[in-house]
CSV table of N, CA and C in Angstrom, one decimal:
chain,number,residue,atom,x,y,z
A,25,UNK,N,6.8,15.8,-7.1
A,25,UNK,CA,6.3,15.4,-8.4
A,25,UNK,C,6.0,13.9,-8.5
A,26,UNK,N,6.9,13.1,-8.0
A,26,UNK,CA,6.6,11.6,-8.1
A,26,UNK,C,5.3,11.2,-7.3
A,27,UNK,N,5.0,11.9,-6.2
A,27,UNK,CA,3.8,11.6,-5.5
A,27,UNK,C,2.6,11.8,-6.4
A,28,UNK,N,2.6,12.9,-7.2
A,28,UNK,CA,1.5,13.2,-8.1
A,28,UNK,C,1.4,12.2,-9.2
A,29,UNK,N,2.5,11.8,-9.7
A,29,UNK,CA,2.5,10.8,-10.8
A,29,UNK,C,2.0,9.5,-10.3
A,30,UNK,N,2.3,9.0,-9.1
A,30,UNK,CA,1.8,7.8,-8.5
A,30,UNK,C,0.3,7.9,-8.3
A,31,UNK,N,-0.1,9.1,-7.7
A,31,UNK,CA,-1.5,9.3,-7.4
A,31,UNK,C,-2.4,9.3,-8.7
A,32,UNK,N,-1.9,9.9,-9.7
A,32,UNK,CA,-2.6,10.0,-11.0
A,32,UNK,C,-2.7,8.6,-11.6
A,33,UNK,N,-1.6,7.8,-11.5
A,33,UNK,CA,-1.5,6.5,-12.0
A,33,UNK,C,-2.5,5.5,-11.3
A,34,UNK,N,-2.6,5.7,-10.0
A,34,UNK,CA,-3.5,4.9,-9.2
A,34,UNK,C,-4.9,5.1,-9.7
A,35,UNK,N,-5.3,6.4,-9.9
A,35,UNK,CA,-6.7,6.6,-10.3
A,35,UNK,C,-6.9,6.2,-11.8
A,36,UNK,N,-6.0,6.4,-12.6
A,36,UNK,CA,-6.1,6.1,-14.0
A,36,UNK,C,-6.1,4.6,-14.3
A,37,UNK,N,-5.2,3.9,-13.6
A,37,UNK,CA,-5.0,2.4,-13.8
A,37,UNK,C,-5.6,1.5,-12.8
A,38,UNK,N,-5.9,1.9,-11.6
A,38,UNK,CA,-6.2,1.0,-10.5
A,38,UNK,C,-7.5,1.2,-9.8
A,39,UNK,N,-8.1,2.4,-10.0
A,39,UNK,CA,-9.3,2.7,-9.3
A,39,UNK,C,-10.5,1.8,-9.8
A,40,UNK,N,-11.2,1.3,-8.8
A,40,UNK,CA,-12.4,0.5,-9.0
A,40,UNK,C,-13.5,1.1,-8.2
A,41,UNK,N,-14.5,1.6,-8.9
A,41,UNK,CA,-15.7,2.3,-8.2
A,41,UNK,C,-16.9,1.4,-8.2
A,42,UNK,N,-16.8,0.2,-8.6
A,42,UNK,CA,-17.9,-0.7,-8.8
A,42,UNK,C,-18.2,-1.5,-7.5
A,43,UNK,N,-18.1,-0.8,-6.4
A,43,UNK,CA,-18.2,-1.4,-5.0
A,43,UNK,C,-19.7,-1.7,-4.8
A,44,UNK,N,-20.1,-1.9,-3.5
A,44,UNK,CA,-19.2,-1.7,-2.4
A,44,UNK,C,-18.2,-2.8,-2.2
A,45,UNK,N,-17.1,-2.5,-1.5
A,45,UNK,CA,-16.0,-3.4,-1.3
A,45,UNK,C,-15.9,-3.6,0.2
A,46,UNK,N,-15.8,-4.9,0.6
A,46,UNK,CA,-15.7,-5.2,2.0
A,46,UNK,C,-14.2,-5.5,2.3
A,47,UNK,N,-13.6,-4.7,3.2
A,47,UNK,CA,-12.3,-5.0,3.6
A,47,UNK,C,-12.4,-5.8,4.9
A,48,UNK,N,-11.5,-6.8,5.0
A,48,UNK,CA,-11.6,-7.7,6.1
A,48,UNK,C,-11.6,-7.1,7.5
A,49,UNK,N,-10.9,-6.0,7.7
A,49,UNK,CA,-10.8,-5.4,9.0
A,49,UNK,C,-11.6,-4.1,9.2
A,50,UNK,N,-12.5,-3.8,8.3
A,50,UNK,CA,-13.3,-2.6,8.4
A,50,UNK,C,-14.7,-3.0,8.6
A,51,UNK,N,-15.4,-2.3,9.4
A,51,UNK,CA,-16.8,-2.5,9.7
A,51,UNK,C,-17.7,-2.0,8.5
A,52,UNK,N,-17.2,-0.9,7.9
A,52,UNK,CA,-17.9,-0.2,6.8
A,52,UNK,C,-17.4,-0.6,5.5
A,53,UNK,N,-18.3,-0.9,4.5
A,53,UNK,CA,-17.8,-1.1,3.1
A,53,UNK,C,-17.4,0.1,2.5
A,54,UNK,N,-16.5,0.0,1.5
A,54,UNK,CA,-15.9,1.1,0.8
A,54,UNK,C,-16.5,1.3,-0.6
A,55,UNK,N,-16.7,2.5,-1.0
A,55,UNK,CA,-17.2,2.7,-2.4
A,55,UNK,C,-16.1,2.6,-3.4
A,56,UNK,N,-14.8,2.5,-3.0
A,56,UNK,CA,-13.7,2.4,-3.9
A,56,UNK,C,-12.7,1.4,-3.4
A,57,UNK,N,-11.9,1.0,-4.3
A,57,UNK,CA,-10.7,0.2,-4.0
A,57,UNK,C,-9.6,0.5,-5.1
A,58,UNK,N,-8.4,0.2,-4.7
A,58,UNK,CA,-7.3,0.3,-5.7
A,58,UNK,C,-6.5,-1.0,-5.8
A,59,UNK,N,-6.4,-1.5,-7.1
A,59,UNK,CA,-5.7,-2.6,-7.4
A,59,UNK,C,-4.3,-2.2,-7.8
A,60,UNK,N,-3.4,-2.0,-6.8
A,60,UNK,CA,-2.1,-1.4,-7.0
A,60,UNK,C,-1.2,-2.3,-7.9
A,61,UNK,N,-1.5,-3.6,-7.9
A,61,UNK,CA,-0.6,-4.5,-8.7
A,61,UNK,C,-0.7,-4.1,-10.2
A,62,UNK,N,-1.7,-3.4,-10.6
A,62,UNK,CA,-1.8,-3.0,-12.0
A,62,UNK,C,-0.7,-2.1,-12.4
A,63,UNK,N,-0.1,-1.4,-11.4
A,63,UNK,CA,1.0,-0.4,-11.7
A,63,UNK,C,2.3,-1.2,-12.0
A,64,UNK,N,2.4,-2.5,-11.7
A,64,UNK,CA,3.5,-3.3,-12.1
A,64,UNK,C,3.7,-3.3,-13.6
A,65,UNK,N,2.6,-3.1,-14.4
A,65,UNK,CA,2.6,-3.2,-15.8
A,65,UNK,C,2.8,-1.8,-16.5
A,66,UNK,N,3.1,-0.8,-15.7
A,66,UNK,CA,3.3,0.6,-16.2
A,66,UNK,C,4.8,0.9,-15.8
A,67,UNK,N,5.7,0.6,-16.7
A,67,UNK,CA,7.1,0.7,-16.4
A,67,UNK,C,7.6,2.0,-15.8
A,68,UNK,N,7.1,3.1,-16.3
A,68,UNK,CA,7.6,4.4,-15.7
A,68,UNK,C,7.1,4.7,-14.3
A,69,UNK,N,5.9,4.2,-14.0
A,69,UNK,CA,5.3,4.4,-12.6
A,69,UNK,C,6.0,3.3,-11.7
A,70,UNK,N,6.1,2.1,-12.2
A,70,UNK,CA,6.8,1.1,-11.4
A,70,UNK,C,8.2,1.5,-11.0
A,71,UNK,N,8.9,2.1,-11.9
A,71,UNK,CA,10.3,2.5,-11.6
A,71,UNK,C,10.2,3.6,-10.5
A,72,UNK,N,9.3,4.5,-10.6
A,72,UNK,CA,9.2,5.6,-9.6
A,72,UNK,C,8.8,5.0,-8.3
A,73,UNK,N,7.9,4.1,-8.2
A,73,UNK,CA,7.5,3.5,-6.9
A,73,UNK,C,8.7,2.7,-6.3
A,74,UNK,N,9.3,1.9,-7.1
A,74,UNK,CA,10.5,1.1,-6.5
A,74,UNK,C,11.6,2.1,-6.1
A,75,UNK,N,11.9,3.1,-6.8
A,75,UNK,CA,12.9,4.1,-6.5
A,75,UNK,C,12.5,4.8,-5.2
A,76,UNK,N,11.2,5.2,-5.1
A,76,UNK,CA,10.8,5.9,-3.9
A,76,UNK,C,10.8,5.0,-2.7
A,77,UNK,N,10.4,3.8,-2.8
A,77,UNK,CA,10.4,2.8,-1.7
A,77,UNK,C,11.8,2.6,-1.3
A,78,UNK,N,12.7,2.5,-2.2
A,78,UNK,CA,14.2,2.3,-1.9
A,78,UNK,C,14.7,3.4,-1.1
A,79,UNK,N,14.3,4.7,-1.5
A,79,UNK,CA,14.8,5.8,-0.7
A,79,UNK,C,14.1,5.9,0.7
A,80,UNK,N,12.9,5.6,0.7
A,80,UNK,CA,12.1,5.7,2.0
A,80,UNK,C,12.7,4.7,3.0
A,81,UNK,N,13.1,3.5,2.6
A,81,UNK,CA,13.7,2.6,3.5
A,81,UNK,C,15.1,2.9,3.9
A,82,UNK,N,15.9,3.5,3.0
A,82,UNK,CA,17.3,3.7,3.4
A,82,UNK,C,18.0,2.4,3.4
A,83,UNK,N,19.0,2.3,4.3
A,83,UNK,CA,19.9,1.1,4.4
A,83,UNK,C,19.1,-0.1,4.9
A,84,UNK,N,19.1,-1.2,4.2
A,84,UNK,CA,18.5,-2.4,4.6
A,84,UNK,C,19.4,-3.6,4.4
A,85,UNK,N,19.2,-4.7,5.1
A,85,UNK,CA,20.0,-5.9,4.8
A,85,UNK,C,19.1,-7.0,4.2
A,86,UNK,N,17.7,-6.8,4.3
A,86,UNK,CA,16.7,-7.6,3.6
A,86,UNK,C,15.5,-6.8,3.4
A,87,UNK,N,14.7,-7.2,2.4
A,87,UNK,CA,13.4,-6.6,2.2
A,87,UNK,C,12.4,-7.7,1.9
A,88,UNK,N,11.2,-7.5,2.5
A,88,UNK,CA,10.1,-8.5,2.2
A,88,UNK,C,8.8,-7.8,1.9
A,89,UNK,N,7.9,-8.6,1.4
A,89,UNK,CA,6.6,-8.1,1.1
A,89,UNK,C,5.5,-8.9,1.8
A,90,UNK,N,4.4,-8.2,2.1
A,90,UNK,CA,3.3,-8.9,2.7
A,90,UNK,C,2.5,-9.6,1.5
A,91,UNK,N,2.3,-10.9,1.7
A,91,UNK,CA,1.7,-11.6,0.6
A,91,UNK,C,0.2,-11.1,0.4
A,92,UNK,N,-0.3,-11.0,-0.7
A,92,UNK,CA,0.5,-11.1,-2.0
A,92,UNK,C,0.7,-9.7,-2.6
A,93,UNK,N,0.2,-8.7,-2.0
A,93,UNK,CA,0.3,-7.4,-2.6
A,93,UNK,C,1.7,-6.7,-2.5
A,94,UNK,N,2.4,-7.0,-1.5
A,94,UNK,CA,3.7,-6.3,-1.3
A,94,UNK,C,4.9,-7.1,-1.9
A,95,UNK,N,4.6,-8.3,-2.3
A,95,UNK,CA,5.7,-9.2,-2.8
A,95,UNK,C,6.5,-8.6,-4.0
A,96,UNK,N,5.8,-8.3,-5.0
A,96,UNK,CA,6.4,-7.8,-6.2
A,96,UNK,C,7.2,-6.5,-6.0
A,97,UNK,N,6.6,-5.6,-5.2
A,97,UNK,CA,7.2,-4.4,-4.9
A,97,UNK,C,8.5,-4.6,-4.1
A,98,UNK,N,8.5,-5.5,-3.1
A,98,UNK,CA,9.7,-5.8,-2.3
A,98,UNK,C,10.7,-6.4,-3.3
A,99,UNK,N,10.3,-7.2,-4.2
A,99,UNK,CA,11.3,-7.8,-5.1
A,99,UNK,C,12.0,-6.7,-6.0
A,100,UNK,N,11.2,-5.7,-6.4
A,100,UNK,CA,11.8,-4.6,-7.1
A,100,UNK,C,12.9,-3.9,-6.2
A,101,UNK,N,12.5,-3.6,-5.0
A,101,UNK,CA,13.5,-2.9,-4.1
A,101,UNK,C,14.7,-3.8,-3.8
A,102,UNK,N,14.5,-5.1,-3.7
A,102,UNK,CA,15.6,-6.1,-3.5
A,102,UNK,C,16.5,-6.0,-4.7
A,103,UNK,N,16.0,-5.9,-5.9
A,103,UNK,CA,16.9,-5.8,-7.1
A,103,UNK,C,17.7,-4.5,-7.1
A,104,UNK,N,17.0,-3.4,-6.8
A,104,UNK,CA,17.7,-2.1,-6.7
A,104,UNK,C,18.8,-2.0,-5.7
A,105,UNK,N,18.5,-2.6,-4.5
A,105,UNK,CA,19.4,-2.5,-3.4
A,105,UNK,C,20.4,-3.7,-3.3
A,106,UNK,N,20.1,-4.7,-4.2
A,106,UNK,CA,20.9,-5.9,-4.2
A,106,UNK,C,21.0,-6.6,-2.9
A,107,UNK,N,19.8,-6.8,-2.3
A,107,UNK,CA,19.7,-7.5,-1.0
A,107,UNK,C,18.7,-8.6,-1.1
A,108,UNK,N,18.7,-9.6,-0.2
A,108,UNK,CA,17.8,-10.7,-0.2
A,108,UNK,C,16.3,-10.2,-0.1
A,109,UNK,N,15.5,-11.0,-0.7
A,109,UNK,CA,14.0,-10.8,-0.7
A,109,UNK,C,13.3,-11.9,0.0
A,110,UNK,N,12.2,-11.6,0.6
A,110,UNK,CA,11.4,-12.6,1.2
A,110,UNK,C,9.9,-12.2,1.2
A,111,UNK,N,9.0,-13.2,1.5
A,111,UNK,CA,7.6,-12.9,1.5
A,111,UNK,C,7.0,-13.5,2.8
A,112,UNK,N,6.2,-12.7,3.5
A,112,UNK,CA,5.5,-13.2,4.6
A,112,UNK,C,4.1,-13.6,4.2
A,113,UNK,N,3.8,-14.9,4.2
A,113,UNK,CA,2.5,-15.4,3.8
A,113,UNK,C,1.4,-15.2,4.9
A,114,UNK,N,0.2,-15.3,4.5
A,114,UNK,CA,-0.9,-15.1,5.4
A,114,UNK,C,-0.9,-16.1,6.5
A,115,UNK,N,-0.4,-17.3,6.3
A,115,UNK,CA,-0.4,-18.3,7.4
A,115,UNK,C,0.8,-18.1,8.3
A,116,UNK,N,1.6,-17.1,8.1
A,116,UNK,CA,2.7,-16.8,9.0
A,116,UNK,C,4.0,-17.4,8.6
A,117,UNK,N,4.0,-18.1,7.5
A,117,UNK,CA,5.3,-18.7,7.0
A,117,UNK,C,6.0,-17.6,6.2
A,118,UNK,N,7.3,-17.8,6.1
A,118,UNK,CA,8.2,-16.9,5.4
A,118,UNK,C,8.8,-17.7,4.2
A,119,UNK,N,8.7,-17.1,3.0
A,119,UNK,CA,9.3,-17.7,1.8
A,119,UNK,C,10.5,-16.8,1.5
A,120,UNK,N,11.6,-17.4,1.2
A,120,UNK,CA,12.8,-16.5,0.9
A,120,UNK,C,13.8,-16.5,2.0
A,121,UNK,N,14.7,-15.5,2.0
A,121,UNK,CA,15.8,-15.4,2.9
A,121,UNK,C,15.8,-14.0,3.6
A,122,UNK,N,16.0,-14.0,4.9
A,122,UNK,CA,16.2,-12.8,5.6
A,122,UNK,C,17.6,-12.7,6.1
A,123,UNK,N,18.3,-11.7,5.8
A,123,UNK,CA,19.7,-11.5,6.3
A,123,UNK,C,19.7,-10.3,7.2
A,124,UNK,N,20.5,-10.3,8.3
A,124,UNK,CA,20.8,-9.2,9.1
A,124,UNK,C,19.6,-8.7,9.9
A,125,UNK,N,19.7,-7.5,10.5
A,125,UNK,CA,18.6,-7.0,11.3
A,125,UNK,C,18.0,-5.7,10.9
A,126,UNK,N,18.4,-5.2,9.7
A,126,UNK,CA,17.8,-4.0,9.1
A,126,UNK,C,16.9,-4.5,8.0
A,127,UNK,N,15.7,-4.8,8.5
A,127,UNK,CA,14.7,-5.5,7.6
A,127,UNK,C,13.6,-4.5,7.2
A,128,UNK,N,13.3,-4.5,6.0
A,128,UNK,CA,12.1,-3.7,5.5
A,128,UNK,C,11.0,-4.6,5.1
A,129,UNK,N,9.8,-4.1,5.2
A,129,UNK,CA,8.6,-4.8,4.9
A,129,UNK,C,7.6,-3.9,4.1
A,130,UNK,N,7.2,-4.3,2.9
A,130,UNK,CA,6.3,-3.5,2.1
A,130,UNK,C,4.9,-4.2,2.0
A,131,UNK,N,3.9,-3.3,2.0
A,131,UNK,CA,2.5,-3.7,1.7
A,131,UNK,C,2.1,-2.8,0.6
A,132,UNK,N,1.3,-3.3,-0.3
A,132,UNK,CA,0.8,-2.4,-1.4
A,132,UNK,C,-0.2,-1.4,-0.9
A,133,UNK,N,-1.2,-1.9,-0.2
A,133,UNK,CA,-2.3,-1.0,0.2
A,133,UNK,C,-2.6,-1.2,1.7
A,134,UNK,N,-2.7,-0.1,2.5
A,134,UNK,CA,-3.0,-0.2,3.9
A,134,UNK,C,-4.4,0.4,4.1
A,135,UNK,N,-5.3,-0.4,4.7
A,135,UNK,CA,-6.6,0.2,5.2
A,135,UNK,C,-6.5,0.4,6.7
A,136,UNK,N,-6.5,-0.7,7.4
A,136,UNK,CA,-6.4,-0.6,8.9
A,136,UNK,C,-5.0,-0.9,9.4
A,137,UNK,N,-4.2,-1.5,8.5
A,137,UNK,CA,-2.8,-1.9,8.8
A,137,UNK,C,-2.6,-3.2,9.5
A,138,UNK,N,-3.7,-4.0,9.6
A,138,UNK,CA,-3.6,-5.2,10.3
A,138,UNK,C,-2.8,-6.3,9.6
A,139,UNK,N,-2.9,-6.4,8.3
A,139,UNK,CA,-2.1,-7.4,7.6
A,139,UNK,C,-0.6,-7.0,7.7
A,140,UNK,N,-0.3,-5.8,7.6
A,140,UNK,CA,1.1,-5.3,7.8
A,140,UNK,C,1.6,-5.6,9.2
A,141,UNK,N,0.8,-5.3,10.2
A,141,UNK,CA,1.2,-5.6,11.6
A,141,UNK,C,1.4,-7.1,11.8
A,142,UNK,N,0.5,-7.9,11.3
A,142,UNK,CA,0.6,-9.3,11.5
A,142,UNK,C,1.9,-9.9,10.9
A,143,UNK,N,2.2,-9.4,9.6
A,143,UNK,CA,3.5,-9.8,9.0
A,143,UNK,C,4.7,-9.3,9.8
A,144,UNK,N,4.6,-8.1,10.3
A,144,UNK,CA,5.7,-7.5,11.1
A,144,UNK,C,5.9,-8.3,12.3
A,145,UNK,N,4.8,-8.8,12.9
A,145,UNK,CA,4.9,-9.6,14.2
A,145,UNK,C,5.6,-10.9,13.9
A,146,UNK,N,5.3,-11.5,12.7
A,146,UNK,CA,6.0,-12.8,12.3
A,146,UNK,C,7.5,-12.5,12.3
A,147,UNK,N,7.9,-11.4,11.7
A,147,UNK,CA,9.4,-11.1,11.6
A,147,UNK,C,9.9,-10.9,13.0
A,148,UNK,N,9.2,-10.2,13.8
A,148,UNK,CA,9.7,-9.9,15.2
A,148,UNK,C,9.8,-11.2,15.9
A,149,UNK,N,8.9,-12.1,15.8
A,149,UNK,CA,9.0,-13.4,16.5
A,149,UNK,C,10.1,-14.3,16.0
A,150,UNK,N,10.4,-14.2,14.7
A,150,UNK,CA,11.4,-15.1,14.2
A,150,UNK,C,12.8,-14.5,14.1
A,151,UNK,N,12.9,-13.2,14.1
A,151,UNK,CA,14.2,-12.5,13.9
A,151,UNK,C,14.6,-11.6,15.2
A,152,UNK,N,13.6,-11.4,16.0
A,152,UNK,CA,13.8,-10.6,17.2
A,152,UNK,C,14.0,-9.1,16.9
A,153,UNK,N,13.5,-8.7,15.8
A,153,UNK,CA,13.6,-7.2,15.4
A,153,UNK,C,12.3,-6.9,14.6
A,154,UNK,N,11.8,-5.7,15.0
A,154,UNK,CA,10.6,-5.2,14.2
A,154,UNK,C,11.0,-4.6,13.0
A,155,UNK,N,10.5,-4.9,11.8
A,155,UNK,CA,10.9,-4.4,10.6
A,155,UNK,C,10.5,-2.9,10.4
A,156,UNK,N,11.2,-2.2,9.5
A,156,UNK,CA,10.8,-0.9,9.0
A,156,UNK,C,9.7,-1.2,8.0
A,157,UNK,N,8.6,-0.5,8.2
A,157,UNK,CA,7.4,-0.8,7.3
A,157,UNK,C,7.1,0.4,6.4
A,158,UNK,N,6.5,0.1,5.3
A,158,UNK,CA,6.0,1.2,4.4
A,158,UNK,C,5.0,0.6,3.4
A,159,UNK,N,4.2,1.5,2.9
A,159,UNK,CA,3.2,1.1,1.9
A,159,UNK,C,3.2,2.0,0.7
A,160,UNK,N,2.6,1.5,-0.4
A,160,UNK,CA,2.5,2.4,-1.5
A,160,UNK,C,1.3,3.3,-1.4
A,161,UNK,N,0.1,2.7,-1.0
A,161,UNK,CA,-1.1,3.5,-0.9
A,161,UNK,C,-1.7,3.3,0.5
A,162,UNK,N,-2.1,4.4,1.2
A,162,UNK,CA,-2.6,4.3,2.5
A,162,UNK,C,-3.9,5.1,2.5
A,163,UNK,N,-5.0,4.4,2.8
A,163,UNK,CA,-6.3,5.1,2.9
A,163,UNK,C,-6.3,6.2,3.9
A,164,UNK,N,-5.3,6.3,4.7
A,164,UNK,CA,-5.2,7.4,5.7
A,164,UNK,C,-5.7,7.1,7.1
A,165,UNK,N,-6.1,5.9,7.3
A,165,UNK,CA,-6.6,5.5,8.6
A,165,UNK,C,-5.4,5.3,9.6
A,166,UNK,N,-4.3,5.0,9.0
A,166,UNK,CA,-3.0,4.7,9.8
A,166,UNK,C,-2.0,5.7,9.4
A,167,UNK,N,-2.0,6.9,10.0
A,167,UNK,CA,-1.0,7.9,9.6
A,167,UNK,C,0.4,7.6,10.1
A,168,UNK,N,0.5,6.6,11.0
A,168,UNK,CA,1.8,6.2,11.5
A,168,UNK,C,2.6,5.3,10.6
A,169,UNK,N,2.0,4.8,9.5
A,169,UNK,CA,2.6,4.0,8.5
A,169,UNK,C,3.1,4.8,7.3
A,170,UNK,N,4.4,4.9,7.1
A,170,UNK,CA,4.9,5.7,6.0
A,170,UNK,C,4.3,5.2,4.7
A,171,UNK,N,3.9,6.1,3.8
A,171,UNK,CA,3.3,5.7,2.5
A,171,UNK,C,3.8,6.6,1.4
A,172,UNK,N,3.8,6.1,0.2
A,172,UNK,CA,4.1,7.0,-0.9
A,172,UNK,C,3.0,7.9,-1.3
A,173,UNK,N,1.7,7.4,-1.2
A,173,UNK,CA,0.5,8.3,-1.4
A,173,UNK,C,-0.6,7.9,-0.5
A,174,UNK,N,-1.5,8.8,-0.3
A,174,UNK,CA,-2.7,8.4,0.5
A,174,UNK,C,-3.9,8.9,-0.2
A,175,UNK,N,-5.1,8.7,0.5
A,175,UNK,CA,-6.3,9.1,-0.2
A,175,UNK,C,-6.4,10.6,-0.5
A,176,UNK,N,-5.9,11.4,0.4
A,176,UNK,CA,-5.9,12.8,0.1
A,176,UNK,C,-5.2,13.2,-1.2
A,177,UNK,N,-4.1,12.4,-1.5
A,177,UNK,CA,-3.3,12.6,-2.7
A,177,UNK,C,-4.1,12.3,-4.0
A,178,UNK,N,-5.0,11.3,-3.9
A,178,UNK,CA,-5.7,10.8,-5.1
A,178,UNK,C,-7.0,11.5,-5.3
A,179,UNK,N,-7.6,12.1,-4.3
A,179,UNK,CA,-8.9,12.7,-4.4
A,179,UNK,C,-9.0,13.7,-5.6
A,180,UNK,N,-8.0,14.6,-5.8
A,180,UNK,CA,-8.1,15.5,-6.9
A,180,UNK,C,-8.2,14.8,-8.3
A,181,UNK,N,-7.6,13.7,-8.4
A,181,UNK,CA,-7.7,12.9,-9.6
A,181,UNK,C,-9.0,12.1,-9.7
A,182,UNK,N,-9.5,11.7,-8.6
A,182,UNK,CA,-10.8,11.0,-8.6
A,182,UNK,C,-11.9,12.0,-9.0
A,183,UNK,N,-11.8,13.2,-8.5
A,183,UNK,CA,-12.8,14.2,-8.8
A,183,UNK,C,-13.1,14.3,-10.3
A,184,UNK,N,-12.0,14.1,-11.1
A,184,UNK,CA,-12.2,14.2,-12.6
A,184,UNK,C,-12.6,12.9,-13.2
A,185,UNK,N,-12.7,11.8,-12.4
A,185,UNK,CA,-12.9,10.5,-13.0
A,185,UNK,C,-14.2,9.9,-12.6
A,186,UNK,N,-14.9,10.5,-11.7
A,186,UNK,CA,-16.2,9.9,-11.2
A,186,UNK,C,-17.3,10.9,-11.2
A,187,UNK,N,-18.5,10.5,-11.1
A,187,UNK,CA,-19.6,11.4,-11.0
A,187,UNK,C,-19.7,12.1,-9.7
A,188,UNK,N,-20.4,13.2,-9.7
A,188,UNK,CA,-20.6,14.0,-8.4
A,188,UNK,C,-21.1,13.1,-7.3
A,189,UNK,N,-22.1,12.3,-7.7
A,189,UNK,CA,-22.7,11.4,-6.7
A,189,UNK,C,-21.7,10.4,-6.1
A,190,UNK,N,-20.9,9.8,-6.9
A,190,UNK,CA,-19.9,8.9,-6.5
A,190,UNK,C,-18.8,9.6,-5.6
A,191,UNK,N,-18.4,10.8,-6.0
A,191,UNK,CA,-17.5,11.6,-5.2
A,191,UNK,C,-18.0,11.9,-3.9
A,192,UNK,N,-19.3,12.3,-3.8
A,192,UNK,CA,-19.9,12.6,-2.5
A,192,UNK,C,-20.0,11.3,-1.7
A,193,UNK,N,-20.3,10.1,-2.3
A,193,UNK,CA,-20.3,8.9,-1.5
A,193,UNK,C,-18.9,8.6,-1.0
A,194,UNK,N,-17.8,8.8,-1.8
A,194,UNK,CA,-16.5,8.6,-1.3
A,194,UNK,C,-16.1,9.5,-0.2
A,195,UNK,N,-16.4,10.7,-0.3
A,195,UNK,CA,-16.1,11.7,0.8
A,195,UNK,C,-16.9,11.4,2.1
A,196,UNK,N,-18.1,11.0,2.0
A,196,UNK,CA,-18.9,10.6,3.1
A,196,UNK,C,-18.4,9.3,3.8
A,197,UNK,N,-18.0,8.4,3.0
A,197,UNK,CA,-17.4,7.1,3.5
A,197,UNK,C,-16.1,7.5,4.3
A,198,UNK,N,-15.3,8.3,3.6
A,198,UNK,CA,-14.0,8.6,4.2
A,198,UNK,C,-14.2,9.4,5.6
A,199,UNK,N,-15.1,10.3,5.6
A,199,UNK,CA,-15.4,11.0,6.8
A,199,UNK,C,-15.9,10.1,7.9
A,200,UNK,N,-16.7,9.1,7.5
A,200,UNK,CA,-17.2,8.1,8.5
A,200,UNK,C,-16.1,7.3,9.1
A,201,UNK,N,-15.3,6.7,8.3
A,201,UNK,CA,-14.2,5.9,8.8
A,201,UNK,C,-13.2,6.6,9.6
A,202,UNK,N,-12.9,7.9,9.2
A,202,UNK,CA,-12.0,8.7,9.9
A,202,UNK,C,-12.5,9.0,11.3
A,203,UNK,N,-13.8,9.1,11.5
A,203,UNK,CA,-14.4,9.5,12.7
A,203,UNK,C,-14.5,8.3,13.7
A,204,UNK,N,-14.4,7.1,13.2
A,204,UNK,CA,-14.5,5.9,14.0
A,204,UNK,C,-13.2,5.2,14.3
A,205,UNK,N,-12.1,5.7,13.7
A,205,UNK,CA,-10.8,5.1,13.9
A,205,UNK,C,-9.9,5.9,14.8
């Protein structure tokens, strides 16, 4: 049930179809994008996301976010679990405190997973342990990264929110990137 609530919230609050959008690690532009940070302003969905992330991670000694999308979500998990919070910045620096070796790392949206991998590598090089990773939304190109929802989850809600032409464009784009990854 919570997967459906998050998926519906993503489409209703975060969907942007005024592309094309260029993602740094993708050759092909996307007809859509999701600004997941907007869900921080919807308390009932924010609570579901933080609760689900907390459950997904299980026991942790620290939780961090990939700057800047994962930061606020990691902070929420940190509050629920009462553990230290940190952020991995794009330049490889770490803001905050990391305790122990059961480390979680959150990204808001995963396209190719490169930002998440880069941040995880920073933790590996500084702490000697690869973190447990998760994302809120995954376009589906990286099925090895646990996520709360993926593109297949939101498509039924997109179908009711966009024109037939736009939906066809989204499906063609998704088929194209799935075939080349």
